[in-house]
PDB file of C-alpha atoms in Angstrom:
ATOM      1  CA  MET A 155     -19.378  -2.221 -32.429  1.00 91.00           C
ATOM      2  CA  PRO A 156     -19.248  -5.438 -34.091  1.00 96.00           C
ATOM      3  CA  ARG A 157     -22.011  -8.029 -33.258  1.00 98.00           C
ATOM      4  CA  ILE A 158     -20.822 -11.459 -32.571  1.00 98.00           C
ATOM      5  CA  LEU A 159     -22.993 -14.520 -32.395  1.00 99.00           C
ATOM      6  CA  VAL A 160     -21.924 -17.493 -30.308  1.00 99.00           C
ATOM      7  CA  VAL A 161     -23.889 -20.706 -31.132  1.00 98.00           C
ATOM      8  CA  ASP A 162     -22.713 -23.825 -28.865  1.00 98.00           C
ATOM      9  CA  ASP A 163     -24.332 -26.297 -26.612  1.00 97.00           C
ATOM     10  CA  GLN A 164     -21.720 -25.948 -23.988  1.00 97.00           C
ATOM     11  CA  PRO A 165     -22.593 -22.980 -21.438  1.00 98.00           C
ATOM     12  CA  ASP A 166     -18.950 -22.712 -20.302  1.00 97.00           C
ATOM     13  CA  ILE A 167     -17.760 -22.084 -23.816  1.00 97.00           C
ATOM     14  CA  ARG A 168     -20.344 -19.502 -24.461  1.00 98.00           C
ATOM     15  CA  LEU A 169     -19.460 -17.668 -21.280  1.00 98.00           C
ATOM     16  CA  MET A 170     -15.544 -17.866 -21.895  1.00 97.00           C
ATOM     17  CA  CYS A 171     -16.418 -16.341 -25.522  1.00 98.00           C
ATOM     18  CA  ARG A 172     -18.870 -13.828 -23.970  1.00 98.00           C
ATOM     19  CA  VAL A 173     -16.493 -12.369 -21.451  1.00 98.00           C
ATOM     20  CA  ASN A 174     -13.292 -12.279 -23.684  1.00 98.00           C
ATOM     21  CA  LEU A 175     -14.955 -10.605 -26.591  1.00 98.00           C
ATOM     22  CA  GLN A 176     -16.948  -8.139 -24.188  1.00 98.00           C
ATOM     23  CA  LEU A 177     -13.569  -7.089 -22.649  1.00 98.00           C
ATOM     24  CA  GLU A 178     -12.497  -6.449 -26.650  1.00 97.00           C
ATOM     25  CA  GLY A 179     -15.461  -4.254 -27.196  1.00 98.00           C
ATOM     26  CA  TYR A 180     -17.677  -6.435 -29.011  1.00 98.00           C
ATOM     27  CA  GLU A 181     -21.389  -6.918 -28.638  1.00 98.00           C
ATOM     28  CA  VAL A 182     -22.098 -10.696 -28.052  1.00 99.00           C
ATOM     29  CA  LEU A 183     -25.291 -12.682 -28.684  1.00 99.00           C
ATOM     30  CA  GLU A 184     -25.556 -16.126 -27.554  1.00 99.00           C
ATOM     31  CA  ALA A 185     -27.550 -19.340 -28.584  1.00 98.00           C
ATOM     32  CA  GLY A 186     -27.438 -22.613 -27.036  1.00 98.00           C
ATOM     33  CA  ASP A 187     -28.412 -24.630 -30.106  1.00 97.00           C
ATOM     34  CA  GLY A 188     -28.422 -24.396 -33.777  1.00 97.00           C
ATOM     35  CA  GLU A 189     -32.170 -23.916 -34.255  1.00 97.00           C
ATOM     36  CA  VAL A 190     -32.212 -20.527 -32.147  1.00 98.00           C
ATOM     37  CA  GLY A 191     -28.976 -19.535 -33.521  1.00 98.00           C
ATOM     38  CA  LEU A 192     -30.172 -19.860 -37.056  1.00 97.00           C
ATOM     39  CA  GLU A 193     -33.226 -17.697 -36.132  1.00 98.00           C
ATOM     40  CA  MET A 194     -30.979 -15.346 -34.329  1.00 98.00           C
ATOM     41  CA  VAL A 195     -28.799 -14.878 -37.467  1.00 98.00           C
ATOM     42  CA  ARG A 196     -31.935 -14.127 -39.509  1.00 96.00           C
ATOM     43  CA  THR A 197     -33.357 -11.597 -36.900  1.00 97.00           C
ATOM     44  CA  GLU A 198     -30.233  -9.859 -35.592  1.00 97.00           C
ATOM     45  CA  HIS A 199     -28.011  -9.973 -38.357  1.00 96.00           C
ATOM     46  CA  PRO A 200     -24.478 -10.713 -36.755  1.00 98.00           C
ATOM     47  CA  ASP A 201     -21.396  -9.514 -38.162  1.00 97.00           C
ATOM     48  CA  LEU A 202     -19.743 -12.876 -37.482  1.00 98.00           C
ATOM     49  CA  VAL A 203     -20.840 -16.423 -35.859  1.00 99.00           C
ATOM     50  CA  LEU A 204     -18.795 -18.454 -33.845  1.00 99.00           C
ATOM     51  CA  LEU A 205     -20.323 -21.994 -34.104  1.00 98.00           C
ATOM     52  CA  ASP A 206     -19.755 -25.325 -32.418  1.00 96.00           C
ATOM     53  CA  VAL A 207     -19.781 -28.153 -35.027  1.00 94.00           C
ATOM     54  CA  MET A 208     -20.993 -30.859 -32.737  1.00 93.00           C
ATOM     55  CA  MET A 209     -24.452 -29.943 -31.146  1.00 94.00           C
ATOM     56  CA  PRO A 210     -27.703 -31.861 -30.748  1.00 92.00           C
ATOM     57  CA  GLY A 211     -30.370 -31.166 -33.140  1.00 93.00           C
ATOM     58  CA  LEU A 212     -29.228 -28.972 -35.939  1.00 95.00           C
ATOM     59  CA  ASP A 213     -25.552 -29.517 -35.907  1.00 94.00           C
ATOM     60  CA  GLY A 214     -22.971 -26.901 -36.980  1.00 94.00           C
ATOM     61  CA  TRP A 215     -22.636 -28.256 -40.631  1.00 94.00           C
ATOM     62  CA  GLN A 216     -26.435 -28.134 -41.009  1.00 96.00           C
ATOM     63  CA  PHE A 217     -26.355 -24.881 -39.630  1.00 97.00           C
ATOM     64  CA  MET A 218     -23.608 -23.483 -41.972  1.00 94.00           C
ATOM     65  CA  GLU A 219     -25.349 -25.170 -44.849  1.00 95.00           C
ATOM     66  CA  ALA A 220     -28.593 -23.143 -44.006  1.00 97.00           C
ATOM     67  CA  ILE A 221     -26.590 -19.812 -43.655  1.00 96.00           C
ATOM     68  CA  LYS A 222     -24.628 -20.175 -47.068  1.00 94.00           C
ATOM     69  CA  ALA A 223     -27.825 -21.287 -48.974  1.00 96.00           C
ATOM     70  CA  ASP A 224     -29.666 -17.849 -48.051  1.00 96.00           C
ATOM     71  CA  ALA A 225     -28.411 -15.059 -49.993  1.00 94.00           C
ATOM     72  CA  ASN A 226     -29.236 -12.777 -47.049  1.00 95.00           C
ATOM     73  CA  THR A 227     -26.872 -14.337 -44.978  1.00 96.00           C
ATOM     74  CA  ALA A 228     -24.331 -16.203 -47.004  1.00 95.00           C
ATOM     75  CA  GLN A 229     -21.618 -13.519 -46.751  1.00 94.00           C
ATOM     76  CA  ILE A 230     -21.833 -13.882 -42.786  1.00 96.00           C
ATOM     77  CA  PRO A 231     -18.389 -15.065 -41.921  1.00 97.00           C
ATOM     78  CA  ILE A 232     -18.525 -18.430 -39.676  1.00 97.00           C
ATOM     79  CA  VAL A 233     -15.639 -19.217 -37.408  1.00 97.00           C
ATOM     80  CA  LEU A 234     -15.939 -22.997 -36.553  1.00 95.00           C
ATOM     81  CA  LEU A 235     -15.156 -24.054 -32.766  1.00 93.00           C
ATOM     82  CA  THR A 236     -14.991 -27.751 -32.519  1.00 86.00           C
ATOM     83  CA  ALA A 237     -13.172 -30.394 -30.535  1.00 85.00           C
ATOM     84  CA  ARG A 238     -13.111 -32.493 -33.905  1.00 72.00           C
ATOM     85  CA  VAL A 239      -9.205 -31.895 -34.877  1.00 70.00           C
ATOM     86  CA  GLN A 240      -8.977 -34.522 -37.676  1.00 78.00           C
ATOM     87  CA  ARG A 241      -7.588 -33.116 -40.882  1.00 81.00           C
ATOM     88  CA  GLU A 242     -10.773 -34.354 -42.795  1.00 82.00           C
ATOM     89  CA  ASP A 243     -12.882 -32.297 -40.381  1.00 77.00           C
ATOM     90  CA  GLU A 244     -10.893 -29.183 -41.047  1.00 80.00           C
ATOM     91  CA  ILE A 245     -10.942 -29.600 -44.533  1.00 82.00           C
ATOM     92  CA  ARG A 246     -14.657 -30.201 -44.572  1.00 80.00           C
ATOM     93  CA  GLY A 247     -15.136 -26.715 -42.530  1.00 82.00           C
ATOM     94  CA  TRP A 248     -13.011 -24.926 -45.441  1.00 82.00           C
ATOM     95  CA  LEU A 249     -15.026 -26.775 -48.279  1.00 84.00           C
ATOM     96  CA  SER A 250     -18.401 -25.685 -46.420  1.00 86.00           C
ATOM     97  CA  GLY A 251     -17.253 -22.019 -46.370  1.00 89.00           C
ATOM     98  CA  ALA A 252     -15.630 -21.515 -42.783  1.00 93.00           C
ATOM     99  CA  ALA A 253     -13.773 -18.460 -42.659  1.00 94.00           C
ATOM    100  CA  ASP A 254     -11.711 -19.853 -40.019  1.00 93.00           C
ATOM    101  CA  TYR A 255     -11.392 -23.054 -37.879  1.00 89.00           C
ATOM    102  CA  LEU A 256     -10.617 -22.818 -34.005  1.00 92.00           C
ATOM    103  CA  PRO A 257      -9.860 -26.333 -32.505  1.00 91.00           C
ATOM    104  CA  LYS A 258     -11.098 -26.680 -28.801  1.00 90.00           C
ATOM    105  CA  PRO A 259      -9.857 -26.147 -26.274  1.00 91.00           C
ATOM    106  CA  PHE A 260      -8.711 -22.536 -27.173  1.00 93.00           C
ATOM    107  CA  ASN A 261      -7.122 -19.720 -25.339  1.00 94.00           C
ATOM    108  CA  PRO A 262      -8.899 -16.328 -24.798  1.00 95.00           C
ATOM    109  CA  SER A 263      -5.989 -14.570 -26.834  1.00 96.00           C
ATOM    110  CA  THR A 264      -6.410 -16.913 -29.628  1.00 96.00           C
ATOM    111  CA  LEU A 265     -10.210 -16.532 -29.864  1.00 97.00           C
ATOM    112  CA  THR A 266      -9.933 -12.913 -29.946  1.00 97.00           C
ATOM    113  CA  GLU A 267      -7.118 -12.553 -32.483  1.00 97.00           C
ATOM    114  CA  VAL A 268      -9.074 -14.943 -34.973  1.00 96.00           C
ATOM    115  CA  VAL A 269     -12.341 -12.716 -34.415  1.00 97.00           C
ATOM    116  CA  ARG A 270     -10.267  -9.423 -35.094  1.00 96.00           C
ATOM    117  CA  ARG A 271      -8.577 -11.022 -38.166  1.00 95.00           C
ATOM    118  CA  THR A 272     -11.720 -12.229 -39.611  1.00 96.00           C
ATOM    119  CA  LEU A 273     -13.708  -9.329 -39.283  1.00 95.00           C
ATOM    120  CA  LEU A 274     -10.901  -7.252 -40.918  1.00 92.00           C
ATOM    121  CA  HIS A 275     -10.622  -9.717 -43.823  1.00 87.00           C
ATOM    122  CA  GLN A 276     -14.538  -9.464 -44.154  1.00 80.00           C
ATOM    123  CA  GLY A 277     -14.486  -5.589 -44.152  1.00 59.00           C
ATOM    124  CA  GLU A 278     -11.549  -5.692 -46.881  1.00 57.00           C
ATOM    125  CA  ASP A 279     -13.965  -7.786 -48.861  1.00 54.00           C
ATOM    126  CA  ASP A 280     -16.926  -5.634 -48.329  1.00 53.00           C
ATOM    127  CA  ARG A 281     -14.898  -2.526 -49.810  1.00 52.00           C
ATOM    128  CA  ARG A 282     -13.648  -4.700 -52.585  1.00 50.00           C
ATOM    129  CA  GLN A 283     -17.106  -5.780 -53.522  1.00 50.00           C
ATOM    130  CA  ARG A 284     -18.306  -2.053 -53.373  1.00 51.00           C
ATOM    131  CA  ALA A 285     -15.658  -0.910 -55.776  1.00 46.00           C
ATOM    132  CA  LEU A 286     -16.695  -3.616 -58.149  1.00 46.00           C
ATOM    133  CA  ASP A 287     -20.209  -2.502 -58.033  1.00 52.00           C
ATOM    134  CA  LYS A 288     -19.418   1.037 -58.776  1.00 56.00           C
ATOM    135  CA  LEU A 289     -17.079  -0.125 -61.773  1.00 54.00           C
ATOM    136  CA  SER A 290     -20.308  -2.153 -63.272  1.00 64.00           C
ATOM    137  CA  ILE A 291     -22.515   1.164 -63.012  1.00 62.00           C
ATOM    138  CA  ILE A 292     -20.030   2.908 -65.029  1.00 57.00           C
TER     139      ILE A 292
END
């Protein structure tokens, strides 16, 4: 069962994500701020992170920078959850390495579809990398 970490300072967003993702069979972990979320990524090794951009303290951009800079966590896909819907914010998300960008407010079916699609793509990337690794051994 894939493990999803939801990092958002809004309890209602975390609750909505948790309930809907658990209904789809995912294991859901939660963090109310970026610092706790960063520690959980390092200790819990989630399969995907749903990340709020605007949080006090360590914001989503700083969180993503730290995750992508660490070889142990750089491959974990991150889906940005944000009320920032300006085109430049979306571009910044893609350039920072986000797997997807989900503007708030979002409906539960969109959330679960984005998670499913992102995990599917990650699995394909992992299989492709394993095949390349085998070829380099030969």
